[in-house]
CSV table of N, CA and C in Angstrom, one decimal:
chain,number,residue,atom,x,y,z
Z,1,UNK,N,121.7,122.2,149.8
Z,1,UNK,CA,122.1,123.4,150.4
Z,1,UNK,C,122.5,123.0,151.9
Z,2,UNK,N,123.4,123.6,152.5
Z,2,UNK,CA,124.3,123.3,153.3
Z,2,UNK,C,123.5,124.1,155.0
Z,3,UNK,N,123.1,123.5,156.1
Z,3,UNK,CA,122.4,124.5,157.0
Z,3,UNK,C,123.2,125.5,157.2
Z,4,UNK,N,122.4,126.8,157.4
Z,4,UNK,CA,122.9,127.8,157.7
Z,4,UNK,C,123.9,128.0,159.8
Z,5,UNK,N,124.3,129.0,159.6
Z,5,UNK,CA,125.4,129.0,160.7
Z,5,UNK,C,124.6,130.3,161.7
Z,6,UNK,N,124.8,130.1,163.1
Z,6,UNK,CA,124.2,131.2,163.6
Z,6,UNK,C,124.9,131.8,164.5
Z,7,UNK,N,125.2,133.2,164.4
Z,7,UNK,CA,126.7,133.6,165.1
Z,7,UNK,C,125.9,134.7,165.9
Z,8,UNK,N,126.7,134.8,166.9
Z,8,UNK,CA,126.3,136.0,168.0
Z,8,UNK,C,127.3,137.1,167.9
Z,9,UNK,N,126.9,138.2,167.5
Z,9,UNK,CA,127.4,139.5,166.9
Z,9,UNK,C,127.8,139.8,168.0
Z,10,UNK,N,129.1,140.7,168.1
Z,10,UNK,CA,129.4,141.8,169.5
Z,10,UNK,C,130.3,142.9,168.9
Z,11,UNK,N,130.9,143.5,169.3
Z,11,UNK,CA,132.0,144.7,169.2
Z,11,UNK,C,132.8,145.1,170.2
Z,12,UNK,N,133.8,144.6,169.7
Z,12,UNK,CA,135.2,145.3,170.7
Z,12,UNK,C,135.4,147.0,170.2
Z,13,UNK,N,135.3,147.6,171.1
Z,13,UNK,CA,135.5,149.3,170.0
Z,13,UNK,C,134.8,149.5,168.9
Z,14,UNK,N,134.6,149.3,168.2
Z,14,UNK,CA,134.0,149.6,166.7
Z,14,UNK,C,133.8,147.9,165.4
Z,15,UNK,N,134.9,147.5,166.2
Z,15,UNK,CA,135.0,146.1,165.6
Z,15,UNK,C,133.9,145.0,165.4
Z,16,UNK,N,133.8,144.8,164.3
Z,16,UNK,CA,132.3,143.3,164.7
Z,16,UNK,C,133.3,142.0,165.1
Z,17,UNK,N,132.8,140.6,166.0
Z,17,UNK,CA,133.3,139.9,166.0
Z,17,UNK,C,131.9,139.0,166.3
Z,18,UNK,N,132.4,137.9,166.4
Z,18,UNK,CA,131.1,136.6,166.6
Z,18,UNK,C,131.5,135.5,167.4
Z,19,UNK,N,130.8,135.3,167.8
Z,19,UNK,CA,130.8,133.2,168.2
Z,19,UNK,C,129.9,132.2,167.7
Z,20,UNK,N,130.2,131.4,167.4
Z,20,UNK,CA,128.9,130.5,167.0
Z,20,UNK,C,128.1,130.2,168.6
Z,21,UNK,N,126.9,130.2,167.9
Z,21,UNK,CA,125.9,130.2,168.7
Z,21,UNK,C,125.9,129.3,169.7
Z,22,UNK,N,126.2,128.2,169.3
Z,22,UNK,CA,126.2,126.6,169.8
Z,22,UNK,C,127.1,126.6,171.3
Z,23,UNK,N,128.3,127.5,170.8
Z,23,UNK,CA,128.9,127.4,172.3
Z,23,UNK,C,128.4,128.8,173.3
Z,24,UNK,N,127.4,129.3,173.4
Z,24,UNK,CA,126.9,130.5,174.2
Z,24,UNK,C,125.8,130.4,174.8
Z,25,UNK,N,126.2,130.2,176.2
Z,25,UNK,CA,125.2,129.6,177.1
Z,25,UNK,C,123.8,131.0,177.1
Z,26,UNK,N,124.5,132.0,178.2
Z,26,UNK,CA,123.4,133.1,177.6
Z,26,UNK,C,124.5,134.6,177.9
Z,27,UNK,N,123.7,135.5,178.3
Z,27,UNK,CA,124.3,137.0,178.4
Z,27,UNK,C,123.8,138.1,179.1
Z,28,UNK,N,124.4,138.3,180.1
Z,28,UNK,CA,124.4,139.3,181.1
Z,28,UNK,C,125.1,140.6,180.8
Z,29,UNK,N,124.4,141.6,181.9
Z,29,UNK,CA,124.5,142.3,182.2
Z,29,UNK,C,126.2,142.2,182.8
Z,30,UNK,N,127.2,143.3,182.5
Z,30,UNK,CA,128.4,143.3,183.6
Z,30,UNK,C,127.9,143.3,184.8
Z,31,UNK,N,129.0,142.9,185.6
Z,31,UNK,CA,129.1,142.6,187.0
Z,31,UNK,C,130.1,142.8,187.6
Z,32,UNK,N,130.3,142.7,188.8
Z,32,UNK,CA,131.6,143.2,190.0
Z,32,UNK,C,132.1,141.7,189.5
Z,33,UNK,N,133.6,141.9,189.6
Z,33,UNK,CA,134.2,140.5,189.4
Z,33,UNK,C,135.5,140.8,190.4
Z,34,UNK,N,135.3,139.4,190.9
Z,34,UNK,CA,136.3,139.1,192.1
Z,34,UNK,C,137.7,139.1,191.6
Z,35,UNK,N,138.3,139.6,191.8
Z,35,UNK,CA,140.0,139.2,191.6
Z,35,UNK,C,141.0,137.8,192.1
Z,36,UNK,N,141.7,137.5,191.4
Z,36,UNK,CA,141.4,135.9,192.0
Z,36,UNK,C,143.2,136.1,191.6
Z,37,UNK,N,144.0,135.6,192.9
Z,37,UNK,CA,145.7,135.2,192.5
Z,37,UNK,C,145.8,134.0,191.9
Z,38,UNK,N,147.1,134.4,191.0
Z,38,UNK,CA,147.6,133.2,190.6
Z,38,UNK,C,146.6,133.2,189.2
Z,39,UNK,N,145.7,134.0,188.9
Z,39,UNK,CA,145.5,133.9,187.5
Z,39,UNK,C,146.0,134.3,186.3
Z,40,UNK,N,146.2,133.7,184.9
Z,40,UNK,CA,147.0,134.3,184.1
Z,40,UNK,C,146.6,135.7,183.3
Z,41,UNK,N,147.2,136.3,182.9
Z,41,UNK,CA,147.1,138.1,182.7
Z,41,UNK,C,145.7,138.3,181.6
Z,42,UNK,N,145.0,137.3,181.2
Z,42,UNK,CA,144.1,137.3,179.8
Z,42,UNK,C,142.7,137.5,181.2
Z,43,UNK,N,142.8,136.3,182.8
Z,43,UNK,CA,141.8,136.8,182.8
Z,43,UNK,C,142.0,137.7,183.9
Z,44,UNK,N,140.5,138.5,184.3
Z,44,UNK,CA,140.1,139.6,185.2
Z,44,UNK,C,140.2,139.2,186.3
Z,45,UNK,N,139.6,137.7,186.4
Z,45,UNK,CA,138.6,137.5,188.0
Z,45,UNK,C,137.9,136.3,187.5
Z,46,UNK,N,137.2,136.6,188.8
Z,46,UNK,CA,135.6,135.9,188.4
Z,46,UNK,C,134.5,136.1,188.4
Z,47,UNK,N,133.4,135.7,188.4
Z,47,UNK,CA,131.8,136.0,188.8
Z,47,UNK,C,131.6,134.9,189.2
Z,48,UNK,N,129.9,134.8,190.0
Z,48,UNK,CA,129.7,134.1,190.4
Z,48,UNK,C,128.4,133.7,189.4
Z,49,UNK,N,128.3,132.7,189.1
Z,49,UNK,CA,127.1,132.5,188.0
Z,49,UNK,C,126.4,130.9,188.4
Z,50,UNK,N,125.1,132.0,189.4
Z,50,UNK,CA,124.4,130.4,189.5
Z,50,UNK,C,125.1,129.4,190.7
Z,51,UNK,N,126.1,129.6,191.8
Z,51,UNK,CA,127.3,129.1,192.5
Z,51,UNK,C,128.0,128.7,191.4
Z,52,UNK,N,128.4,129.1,190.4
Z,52,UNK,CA,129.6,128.4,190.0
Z,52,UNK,C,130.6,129.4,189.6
Z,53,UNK,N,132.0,129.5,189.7
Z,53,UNK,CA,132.8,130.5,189.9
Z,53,UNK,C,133.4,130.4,188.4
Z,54,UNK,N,133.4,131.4,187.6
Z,54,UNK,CA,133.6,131.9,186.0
Z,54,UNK,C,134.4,132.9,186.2
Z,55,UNK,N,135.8,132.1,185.1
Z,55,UNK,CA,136.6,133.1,185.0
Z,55,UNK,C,136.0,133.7,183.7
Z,56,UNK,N,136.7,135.4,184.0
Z,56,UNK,CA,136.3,136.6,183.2
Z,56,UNK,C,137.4,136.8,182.0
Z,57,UNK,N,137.2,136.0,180.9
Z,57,UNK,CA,138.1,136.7,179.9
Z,57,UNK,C,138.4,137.9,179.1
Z,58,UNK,N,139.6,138.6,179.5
Z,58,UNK,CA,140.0,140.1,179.1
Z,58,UNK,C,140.3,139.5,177.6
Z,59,UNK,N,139.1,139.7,176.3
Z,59,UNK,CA,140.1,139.5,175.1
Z,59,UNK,C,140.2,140.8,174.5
Z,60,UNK,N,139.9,141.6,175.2
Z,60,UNK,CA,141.0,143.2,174.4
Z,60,UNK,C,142.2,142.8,174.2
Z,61,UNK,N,142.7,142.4,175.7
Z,61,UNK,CA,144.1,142.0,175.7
Z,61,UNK,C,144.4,140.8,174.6
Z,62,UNK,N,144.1,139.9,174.4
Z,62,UNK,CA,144.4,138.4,173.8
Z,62,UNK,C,144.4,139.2,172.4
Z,63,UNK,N,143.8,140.5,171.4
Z,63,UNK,CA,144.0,141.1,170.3
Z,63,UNK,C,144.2,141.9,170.7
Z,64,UNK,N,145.1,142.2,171.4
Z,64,UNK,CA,145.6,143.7,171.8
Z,64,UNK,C,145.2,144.8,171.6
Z,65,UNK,N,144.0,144.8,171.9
Z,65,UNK,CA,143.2,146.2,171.8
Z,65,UNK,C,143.4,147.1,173.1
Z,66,UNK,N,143.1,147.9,173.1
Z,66,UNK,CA,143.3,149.0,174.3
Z,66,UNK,C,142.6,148.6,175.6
Z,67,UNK,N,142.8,148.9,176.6
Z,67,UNK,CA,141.8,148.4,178.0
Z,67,UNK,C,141.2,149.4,178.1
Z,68,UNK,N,139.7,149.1,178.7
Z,68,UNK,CA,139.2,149.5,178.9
Z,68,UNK,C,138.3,149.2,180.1
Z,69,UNK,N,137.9,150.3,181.0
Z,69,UNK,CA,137.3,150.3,181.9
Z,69,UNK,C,135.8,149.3,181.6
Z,70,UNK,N,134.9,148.6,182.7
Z,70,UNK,CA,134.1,148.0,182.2
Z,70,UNK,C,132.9,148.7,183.1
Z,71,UNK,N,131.9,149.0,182.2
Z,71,UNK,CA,131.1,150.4,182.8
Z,71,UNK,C,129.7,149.4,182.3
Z,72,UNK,N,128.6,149.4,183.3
Z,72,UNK,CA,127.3,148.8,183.6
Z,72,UNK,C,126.8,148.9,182.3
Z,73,UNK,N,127.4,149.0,181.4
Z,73,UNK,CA,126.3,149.2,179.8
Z,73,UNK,C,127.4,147.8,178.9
Z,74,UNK,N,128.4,147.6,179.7
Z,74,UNK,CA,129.3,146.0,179.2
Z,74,UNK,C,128.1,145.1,179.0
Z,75,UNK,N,128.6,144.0,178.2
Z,75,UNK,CA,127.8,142.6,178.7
Z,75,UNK,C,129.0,141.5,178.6
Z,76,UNK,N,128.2,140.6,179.6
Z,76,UNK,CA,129.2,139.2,179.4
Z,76,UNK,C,128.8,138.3,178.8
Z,77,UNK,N,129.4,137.5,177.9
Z,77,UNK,CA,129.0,136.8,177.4
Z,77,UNK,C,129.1,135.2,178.1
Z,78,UNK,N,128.5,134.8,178.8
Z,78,UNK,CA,128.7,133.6,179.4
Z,78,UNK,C,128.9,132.0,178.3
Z,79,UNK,N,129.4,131.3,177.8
Z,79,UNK,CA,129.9,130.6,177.0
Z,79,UNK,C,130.9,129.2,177.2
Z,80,UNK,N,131.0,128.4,176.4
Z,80,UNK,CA,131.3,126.9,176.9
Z,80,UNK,C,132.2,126.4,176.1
Z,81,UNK,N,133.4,126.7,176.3
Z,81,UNK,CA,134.8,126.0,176.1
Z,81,UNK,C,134.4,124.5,176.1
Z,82,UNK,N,135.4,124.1,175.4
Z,82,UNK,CA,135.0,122.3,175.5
Z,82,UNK,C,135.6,122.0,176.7
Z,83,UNK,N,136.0,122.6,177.6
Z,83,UNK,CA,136.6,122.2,178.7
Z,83,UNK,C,136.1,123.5,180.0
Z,84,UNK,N,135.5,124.1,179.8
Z,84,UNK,CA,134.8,125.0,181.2
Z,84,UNK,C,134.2,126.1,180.9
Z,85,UNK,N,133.6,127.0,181.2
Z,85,UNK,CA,132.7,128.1,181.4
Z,85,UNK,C,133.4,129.6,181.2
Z,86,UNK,N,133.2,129.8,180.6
Z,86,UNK,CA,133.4,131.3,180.4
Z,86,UNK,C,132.9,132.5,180.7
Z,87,UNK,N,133.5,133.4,181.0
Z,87,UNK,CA,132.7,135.0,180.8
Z,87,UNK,C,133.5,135.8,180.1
Z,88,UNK,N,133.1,136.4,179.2
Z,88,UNK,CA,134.2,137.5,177.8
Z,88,UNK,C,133.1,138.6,177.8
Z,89,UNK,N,133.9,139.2,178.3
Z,89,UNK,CA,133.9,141.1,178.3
Z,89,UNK,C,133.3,141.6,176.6
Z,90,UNK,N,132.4,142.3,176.6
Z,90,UNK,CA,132.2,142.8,175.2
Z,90,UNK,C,131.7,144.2,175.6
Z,91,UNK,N,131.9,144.6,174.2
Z,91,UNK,CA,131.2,146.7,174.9
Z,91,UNK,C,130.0,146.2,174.5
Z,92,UNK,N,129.2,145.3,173.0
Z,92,UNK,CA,128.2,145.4,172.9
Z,92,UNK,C,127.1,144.0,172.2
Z,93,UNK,N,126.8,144.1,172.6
Z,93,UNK,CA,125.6,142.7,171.8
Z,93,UNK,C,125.0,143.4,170.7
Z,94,UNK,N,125.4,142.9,169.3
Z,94,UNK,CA,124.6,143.6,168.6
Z,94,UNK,C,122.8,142.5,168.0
Z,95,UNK,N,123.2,141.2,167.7
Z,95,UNK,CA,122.4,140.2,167.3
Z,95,UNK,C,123.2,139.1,167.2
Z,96,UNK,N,121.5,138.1,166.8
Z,96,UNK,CA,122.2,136.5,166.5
Z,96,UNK,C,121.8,136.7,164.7
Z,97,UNK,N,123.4,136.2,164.0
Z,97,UNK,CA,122.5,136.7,162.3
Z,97,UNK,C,123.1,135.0,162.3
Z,98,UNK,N,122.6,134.8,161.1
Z,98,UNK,CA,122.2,133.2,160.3
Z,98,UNK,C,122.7,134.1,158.9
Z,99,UNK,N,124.0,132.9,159.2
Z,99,UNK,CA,124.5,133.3,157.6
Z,99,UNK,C,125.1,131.3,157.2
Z,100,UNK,N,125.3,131.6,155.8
Z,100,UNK,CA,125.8,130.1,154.9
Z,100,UNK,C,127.1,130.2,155.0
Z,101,UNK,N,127.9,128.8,155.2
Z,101,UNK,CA,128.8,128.1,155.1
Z,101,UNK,C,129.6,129.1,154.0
Z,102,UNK,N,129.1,129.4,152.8
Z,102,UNK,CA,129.6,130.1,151.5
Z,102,UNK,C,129.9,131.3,151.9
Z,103,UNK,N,129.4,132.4,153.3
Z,103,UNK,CA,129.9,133.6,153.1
Z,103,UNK,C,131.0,133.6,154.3
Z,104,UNK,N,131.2,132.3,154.3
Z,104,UNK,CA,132.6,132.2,155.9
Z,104,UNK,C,133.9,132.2,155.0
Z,105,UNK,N,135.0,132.4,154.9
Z,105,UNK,CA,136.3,132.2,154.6
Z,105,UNK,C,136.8,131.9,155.9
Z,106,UNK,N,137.5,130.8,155.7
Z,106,UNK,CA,138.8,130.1,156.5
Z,106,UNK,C,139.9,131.0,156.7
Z,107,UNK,N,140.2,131.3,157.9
Z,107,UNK,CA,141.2,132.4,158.0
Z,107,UNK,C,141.9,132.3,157.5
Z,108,UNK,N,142.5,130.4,157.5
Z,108,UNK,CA,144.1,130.3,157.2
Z,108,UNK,C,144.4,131.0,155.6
Z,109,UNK,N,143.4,131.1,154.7
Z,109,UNK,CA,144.0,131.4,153.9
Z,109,UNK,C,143.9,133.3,153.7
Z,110,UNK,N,143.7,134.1,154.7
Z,110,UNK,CA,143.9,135.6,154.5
Z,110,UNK,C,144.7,135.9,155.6
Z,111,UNK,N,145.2,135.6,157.0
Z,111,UNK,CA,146.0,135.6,158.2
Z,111,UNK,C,146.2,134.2,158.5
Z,112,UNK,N,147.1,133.5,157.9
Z,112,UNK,CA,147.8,132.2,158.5
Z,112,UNK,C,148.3,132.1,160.1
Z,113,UNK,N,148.5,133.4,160.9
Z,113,UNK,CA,149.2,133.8,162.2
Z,113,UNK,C,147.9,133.7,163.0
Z,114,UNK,N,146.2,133.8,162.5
Z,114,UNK,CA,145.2,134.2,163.5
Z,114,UNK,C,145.4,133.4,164.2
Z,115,UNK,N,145.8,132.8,165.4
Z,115,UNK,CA,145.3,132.0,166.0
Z,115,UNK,C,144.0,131.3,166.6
Z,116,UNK,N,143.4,132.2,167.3
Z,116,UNK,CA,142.0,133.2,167.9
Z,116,UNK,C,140.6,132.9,166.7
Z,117,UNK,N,140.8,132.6,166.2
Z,117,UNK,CA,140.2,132.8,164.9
Z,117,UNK,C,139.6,132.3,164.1
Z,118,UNK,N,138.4,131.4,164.1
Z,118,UNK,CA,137.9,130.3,163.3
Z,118,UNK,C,137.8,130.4,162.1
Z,119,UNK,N,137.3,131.9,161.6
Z,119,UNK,CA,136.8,132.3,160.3
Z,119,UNK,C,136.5,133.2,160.0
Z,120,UNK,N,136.0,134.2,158.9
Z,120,UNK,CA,135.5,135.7,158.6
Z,120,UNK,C,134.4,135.5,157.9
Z,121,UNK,N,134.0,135.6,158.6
Z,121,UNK,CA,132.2,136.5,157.8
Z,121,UNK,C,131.9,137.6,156.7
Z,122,UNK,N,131.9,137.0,155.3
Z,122,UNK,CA,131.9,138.6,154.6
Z,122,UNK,C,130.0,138.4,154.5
Z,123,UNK,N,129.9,139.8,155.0
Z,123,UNK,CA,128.6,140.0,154.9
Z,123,UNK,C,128.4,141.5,154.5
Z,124,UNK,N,127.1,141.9,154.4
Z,124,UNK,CA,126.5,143.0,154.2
Z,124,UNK,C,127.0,143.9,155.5
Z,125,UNK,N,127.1,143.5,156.3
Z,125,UNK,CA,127.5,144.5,157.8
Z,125,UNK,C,128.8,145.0,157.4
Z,126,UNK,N,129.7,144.2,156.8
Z,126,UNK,CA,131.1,144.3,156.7
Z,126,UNK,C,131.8,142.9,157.1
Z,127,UNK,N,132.9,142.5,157.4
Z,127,UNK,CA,133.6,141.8,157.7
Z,127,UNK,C,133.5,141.0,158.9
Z,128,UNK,N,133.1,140.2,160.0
Z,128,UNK,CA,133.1,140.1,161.2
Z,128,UNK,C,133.8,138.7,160.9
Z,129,UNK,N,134.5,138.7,162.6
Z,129,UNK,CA,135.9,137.5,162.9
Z,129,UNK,C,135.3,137.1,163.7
Z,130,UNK,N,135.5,135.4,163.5
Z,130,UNK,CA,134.6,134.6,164.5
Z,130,UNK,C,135.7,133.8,165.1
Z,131,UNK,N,135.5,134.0,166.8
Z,131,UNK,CA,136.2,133.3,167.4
Z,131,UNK,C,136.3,132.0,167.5
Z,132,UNK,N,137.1,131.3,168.1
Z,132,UNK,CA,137.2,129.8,168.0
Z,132,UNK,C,137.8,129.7,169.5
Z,133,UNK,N,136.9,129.5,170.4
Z,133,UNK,CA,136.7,129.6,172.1
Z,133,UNK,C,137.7,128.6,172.5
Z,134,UNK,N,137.4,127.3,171.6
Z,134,UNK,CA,138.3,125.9,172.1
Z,134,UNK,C,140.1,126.4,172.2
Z,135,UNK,N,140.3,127.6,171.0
Z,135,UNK,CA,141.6,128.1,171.1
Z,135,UNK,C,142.5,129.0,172.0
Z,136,UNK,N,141.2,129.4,172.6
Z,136,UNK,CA,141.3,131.0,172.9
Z,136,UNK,C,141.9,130.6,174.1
Z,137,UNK,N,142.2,129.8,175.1
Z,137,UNK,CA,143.3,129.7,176.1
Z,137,UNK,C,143.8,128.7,176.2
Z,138,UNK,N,145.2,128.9,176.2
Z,138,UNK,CA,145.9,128.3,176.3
Z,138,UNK,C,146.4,126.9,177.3
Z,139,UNK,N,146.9,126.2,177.2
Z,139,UNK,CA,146.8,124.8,178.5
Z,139,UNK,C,147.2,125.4,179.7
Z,140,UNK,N,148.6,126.2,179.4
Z,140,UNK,CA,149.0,126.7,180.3
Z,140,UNK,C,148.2,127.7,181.5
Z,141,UNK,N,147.2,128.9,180.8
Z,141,UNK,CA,145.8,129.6,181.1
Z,141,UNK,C,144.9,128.8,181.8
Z,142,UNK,N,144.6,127.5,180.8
Z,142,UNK,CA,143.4,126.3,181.6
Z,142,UNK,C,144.2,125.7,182.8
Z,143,UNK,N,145.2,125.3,183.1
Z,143,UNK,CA,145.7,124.8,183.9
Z,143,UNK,C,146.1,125.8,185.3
Z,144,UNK,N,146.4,127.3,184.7
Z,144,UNK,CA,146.3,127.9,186.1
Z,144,UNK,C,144.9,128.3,186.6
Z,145,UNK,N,143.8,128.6,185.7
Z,145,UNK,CA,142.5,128.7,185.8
Z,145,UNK,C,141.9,127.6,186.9
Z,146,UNK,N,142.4,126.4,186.8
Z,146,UNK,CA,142.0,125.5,187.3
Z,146,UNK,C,142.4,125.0,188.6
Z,147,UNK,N,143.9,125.6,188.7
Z,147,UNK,CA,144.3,125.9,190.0
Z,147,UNK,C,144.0,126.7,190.7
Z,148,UNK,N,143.4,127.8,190.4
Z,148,UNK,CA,142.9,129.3,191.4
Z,148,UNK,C,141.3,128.6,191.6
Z,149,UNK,N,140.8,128.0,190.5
Z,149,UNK,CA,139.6,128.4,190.7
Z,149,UNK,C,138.8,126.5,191.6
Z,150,UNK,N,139.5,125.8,191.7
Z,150,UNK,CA,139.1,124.6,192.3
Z,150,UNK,C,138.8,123.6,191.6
């Protein structure tokens, strides 16, 4: 039997989505986030976390979901790209669930176009889409990220 997988549940609007656990440092409360020039349109700003300056990723926008205002009941997800630190906007933290290798499907074969996308979770909740963080910005994004931010 194959170890089980442990994903951190959230919701964009109504939507379930996930991260594997492994890359999720921890999770806050929203926060005032600095606006920072010269950054690409996916992020917000930043925070300040601990002195270290974290850009804020808008992924409404990156699946084109509607914007939305970010109101003291948000959380951030603070999280670890293979290359820098994150913060991703969510309306809600639902849990950490532990599911098998056998209830994940590979996107490529239901949305060949997901990019964003590691895998789908069929589960008892319904469906949840698990991101793949290493994807989710682009060189172009890392490389202005990297220029605003030092």
């Amino acid at each position: 039997m194959t170890q089980p997988i442990h994903l951190m549940v959230f919701t964009l609007d109504e939507q379930l989505y996930a991260l594997s656990i492994t890359g999720v440092e921890r999770v806050i409360r929203a926060v005032e986030i600095t606006p920072m020039p010269k950054m690409p349109d996916i992020v917000l700003g930043v925070i300040n976390n601990q002195g270290q300056l974290v850009p804020v990723i808008n992924i409404r926008k990156r699946f084109q979901l509607p914007t939305r205002e970010i109101v003291p009941s948000n959380h951030f997800i603070l999280a670890r790209t293979s290359r820098r630190s994150v913060a991703l906007v969510v309306d809600t933290i639902l849990n950490v669930l532990e599911c098998q290798m056998e209830e994940i499907v590979a996107v490529d074969t239901i949305l060949p176009v997901a990019e964003y996308i590691q895998g789908i979770a069929k589960l008892h909740e319904g469906m949840i889409f698990i991101h793949d963080l290493d994807t989710f910005l682009s060189l172009d994004e890392e490389q202005a990220i990297q220029q605003a931010t030092g």
